[in-house]
XYZ file of C-alpha atoms in Angstrom:
219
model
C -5.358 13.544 -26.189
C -7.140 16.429 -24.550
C -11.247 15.182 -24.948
C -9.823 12.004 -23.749
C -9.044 13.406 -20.504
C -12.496 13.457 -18.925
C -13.148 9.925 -19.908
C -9.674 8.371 -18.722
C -10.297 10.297 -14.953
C -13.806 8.678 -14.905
C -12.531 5.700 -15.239
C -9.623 6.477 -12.840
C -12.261 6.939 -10.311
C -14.132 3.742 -10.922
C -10.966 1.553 -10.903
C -10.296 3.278 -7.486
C -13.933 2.554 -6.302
C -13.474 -1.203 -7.249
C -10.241 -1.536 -5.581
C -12.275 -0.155 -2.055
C -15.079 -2.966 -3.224
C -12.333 -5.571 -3.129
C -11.035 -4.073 0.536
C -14.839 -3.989 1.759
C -15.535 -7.719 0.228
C -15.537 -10.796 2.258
C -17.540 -13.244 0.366
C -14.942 -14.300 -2.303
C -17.349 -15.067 -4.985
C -18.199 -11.450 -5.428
C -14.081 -10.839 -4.687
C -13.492 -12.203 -8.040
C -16.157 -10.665 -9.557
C -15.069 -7.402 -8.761
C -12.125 -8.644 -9.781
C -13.164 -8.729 -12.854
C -14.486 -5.910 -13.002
C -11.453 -4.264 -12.328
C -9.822 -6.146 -15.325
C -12.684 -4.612 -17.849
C -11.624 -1.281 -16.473
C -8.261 -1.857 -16.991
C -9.236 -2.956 -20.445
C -11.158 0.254 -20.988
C -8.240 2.556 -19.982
C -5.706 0.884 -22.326
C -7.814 0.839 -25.136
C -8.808 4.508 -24.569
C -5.069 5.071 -24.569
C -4.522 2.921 -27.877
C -7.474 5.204 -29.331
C -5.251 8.302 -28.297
C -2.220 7.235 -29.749
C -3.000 5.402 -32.447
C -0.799 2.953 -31.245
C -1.585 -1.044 -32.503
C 0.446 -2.366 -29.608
C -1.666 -0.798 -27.186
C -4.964 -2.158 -29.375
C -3.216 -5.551 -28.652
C -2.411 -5.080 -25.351
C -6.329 -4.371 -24.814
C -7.488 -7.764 -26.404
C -4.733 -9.120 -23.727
C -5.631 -7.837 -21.036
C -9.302 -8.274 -21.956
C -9.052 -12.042 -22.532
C -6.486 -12.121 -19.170
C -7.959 -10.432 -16.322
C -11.647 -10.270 -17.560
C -12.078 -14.065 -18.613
C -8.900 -16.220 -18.413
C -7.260 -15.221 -14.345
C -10.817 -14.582 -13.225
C -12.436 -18.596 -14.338
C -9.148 -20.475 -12.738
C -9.587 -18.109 -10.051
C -13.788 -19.656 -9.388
C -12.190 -23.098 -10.150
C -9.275 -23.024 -7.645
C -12.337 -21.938 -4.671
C -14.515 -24.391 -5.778
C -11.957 -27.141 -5.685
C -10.863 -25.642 -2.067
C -14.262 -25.375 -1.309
C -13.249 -21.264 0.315
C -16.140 -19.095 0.014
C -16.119 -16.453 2.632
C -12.737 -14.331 4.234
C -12.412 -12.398 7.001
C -9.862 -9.369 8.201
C -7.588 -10.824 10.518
C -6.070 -7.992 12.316
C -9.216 -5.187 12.106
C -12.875 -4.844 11.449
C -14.236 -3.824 8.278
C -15.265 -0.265 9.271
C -11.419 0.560 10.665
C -10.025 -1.076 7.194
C -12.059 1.672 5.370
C -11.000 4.363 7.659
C -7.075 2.731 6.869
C -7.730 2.772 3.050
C -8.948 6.587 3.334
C -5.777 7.553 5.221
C -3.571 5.904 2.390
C -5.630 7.844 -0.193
C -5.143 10.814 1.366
C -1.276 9.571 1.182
C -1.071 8.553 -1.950
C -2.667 11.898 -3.855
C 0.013 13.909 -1.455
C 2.735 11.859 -2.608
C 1.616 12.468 -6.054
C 2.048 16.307 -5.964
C 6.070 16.058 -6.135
C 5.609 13.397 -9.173
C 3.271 15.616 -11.024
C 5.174 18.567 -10.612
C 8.180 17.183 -11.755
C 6.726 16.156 -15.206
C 5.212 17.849 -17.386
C 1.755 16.906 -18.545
C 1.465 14.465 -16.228
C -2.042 13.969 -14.479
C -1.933 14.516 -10.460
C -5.087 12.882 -10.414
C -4.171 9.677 -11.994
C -0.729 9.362 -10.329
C -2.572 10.068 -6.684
C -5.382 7.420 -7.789
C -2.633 4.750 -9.271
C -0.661 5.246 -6.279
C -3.809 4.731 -3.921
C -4.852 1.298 -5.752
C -1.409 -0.014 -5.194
C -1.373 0.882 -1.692
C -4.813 -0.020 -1.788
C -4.094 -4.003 -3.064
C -1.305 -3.949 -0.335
C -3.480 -3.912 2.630
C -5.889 -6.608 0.769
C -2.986 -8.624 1.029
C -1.856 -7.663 4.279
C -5.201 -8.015 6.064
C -6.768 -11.215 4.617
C -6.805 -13.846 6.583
C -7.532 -16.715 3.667
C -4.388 -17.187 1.302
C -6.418 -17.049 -2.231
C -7.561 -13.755 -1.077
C -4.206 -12.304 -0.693
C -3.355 -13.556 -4.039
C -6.134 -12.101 -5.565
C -4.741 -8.600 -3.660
C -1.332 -9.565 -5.550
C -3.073 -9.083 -8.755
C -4.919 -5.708 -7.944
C -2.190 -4.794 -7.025
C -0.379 -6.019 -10.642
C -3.708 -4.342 -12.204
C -2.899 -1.143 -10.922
C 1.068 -1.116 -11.846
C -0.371 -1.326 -15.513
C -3.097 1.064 -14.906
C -0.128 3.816 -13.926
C 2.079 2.767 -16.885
C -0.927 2.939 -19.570
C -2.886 5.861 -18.691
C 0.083 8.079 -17.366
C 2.742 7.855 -19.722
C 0.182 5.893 -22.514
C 1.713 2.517 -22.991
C 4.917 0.920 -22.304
C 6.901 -2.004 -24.651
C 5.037 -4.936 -25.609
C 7.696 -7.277 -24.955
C 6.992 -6.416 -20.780
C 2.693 -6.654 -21.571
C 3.181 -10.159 -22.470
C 5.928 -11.032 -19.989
C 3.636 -9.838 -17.567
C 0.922 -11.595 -18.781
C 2.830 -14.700 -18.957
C 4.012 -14.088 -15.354
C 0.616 -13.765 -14.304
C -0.987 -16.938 -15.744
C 1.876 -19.489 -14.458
C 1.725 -17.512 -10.956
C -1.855 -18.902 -10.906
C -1.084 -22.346 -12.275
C 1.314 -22.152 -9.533
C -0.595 -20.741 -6.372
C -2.973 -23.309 -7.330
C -0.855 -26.472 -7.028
C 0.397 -24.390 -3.878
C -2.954 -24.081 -2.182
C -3.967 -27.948 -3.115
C -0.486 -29.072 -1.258
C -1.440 -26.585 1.758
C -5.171 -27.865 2.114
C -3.947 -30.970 2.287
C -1.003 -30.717 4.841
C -3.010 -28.119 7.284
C -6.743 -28.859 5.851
C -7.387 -25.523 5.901
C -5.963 -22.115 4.057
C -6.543 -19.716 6.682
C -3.622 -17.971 7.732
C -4.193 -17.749 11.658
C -5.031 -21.598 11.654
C -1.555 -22.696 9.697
C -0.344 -20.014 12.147
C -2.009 -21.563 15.248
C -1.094 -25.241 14.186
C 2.640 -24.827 13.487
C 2.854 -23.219 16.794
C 1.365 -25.900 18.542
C 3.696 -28.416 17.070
């Protein structure tokens, strides 16, 4: 597993530089795109693992994850703003600059809370702990600070993206029977949220979260 570890931590490092492009992004056209992005990292990481273990699960869970997050989540995502007609979002509490700042604090967290993980196993990467722990805190403030509700789903599954990131490239796989629950989970969420958001836009006429806010206050 050893040459493997210089590709796996470069593509540590680029999942955690998407998951600061999804913080940064406000137009949600390029949201999903990085999105998707994120996905074919994702993808990358679990097959690199499969490679390492020789492990056909793992292969499998690669073609799933591929066909998931990098083609499947990703076009119902496009749909579900077209048909909402949402194209730009906004942070509702800070500017963008401050949310950076935020997101470099929790980094700085996130590899300090790693050190006690790390040292209690043995092998285990501090680097990819502290990054895996910094994307999930990372999706959590996507989802805290958006203001439009498909954005803080799309947070939700960053933040799902980086749970399986942890579980694949730390320990190098987990049971298949939980991949495709997950999976499962992930595409009748989205069926879901979408009926959701249709029965929202039509009750409020709009899916910002100050405005539903604003409204049922008013009433």
């Amino acid at each position: 597993m050893m040459p493997l570890a210089a590709p796996i931590n470069l593509l540590a490092a680029l999942f955690l530089l998407v998951v600061f492009a999804m913080l940064w992004q406000r137009r949600l056209a390029n949201l999903i795109t990085i999105y998707a992005w994120q996905g074919t990292i994702l993808t990358l990481s679990i097959a690199l693992a499969a490679y390492a273990t020789h492990s056909a699960h793992l292969y499998a869970s690669a073609c799933l994850n591929g066909l998931l997050k990098i083609v499947l989540v990703p076009a119902l995502l496009r749909r579900l703003a077209r048909r909402l007609d949402v194209q730009w979002d906004r942070e509702s509490l800070v500017q963008v600059s401050t949310v950076m700042l935020i997101g470099l604090g929790l980094v700085i967290f996130a590899f300090n809370a790693a050190l006690p993980i790390a040292a209690a196993g043995h092998g285990i990467n501090r680097a990819i702990i502290g990054i895996a722990l910094a994307s999930i805190l990372l999706s959590l403030l996507i989802m805290i600070l958006r203001a439009t509700a498909l954005s803080q789903v799309i947070g939700f599954l960053a933040m799902e993206n980086s749970l399986i990131f942890a579980a694949t490239s730390v320990t190098y796989g987990m049971p298949m029977v939980i991949e495709f629950g997950i999976a499962l989970d992930v595409i009748v969420g989205v069926f879901i949220l979408g009926v959701f958001f249709f029965h929202i836009r039509e009750q409020f006429d709009s899916l910002d979260i100050d405005r539903i806010e604003r409204r049922e206050e008013s009433r």
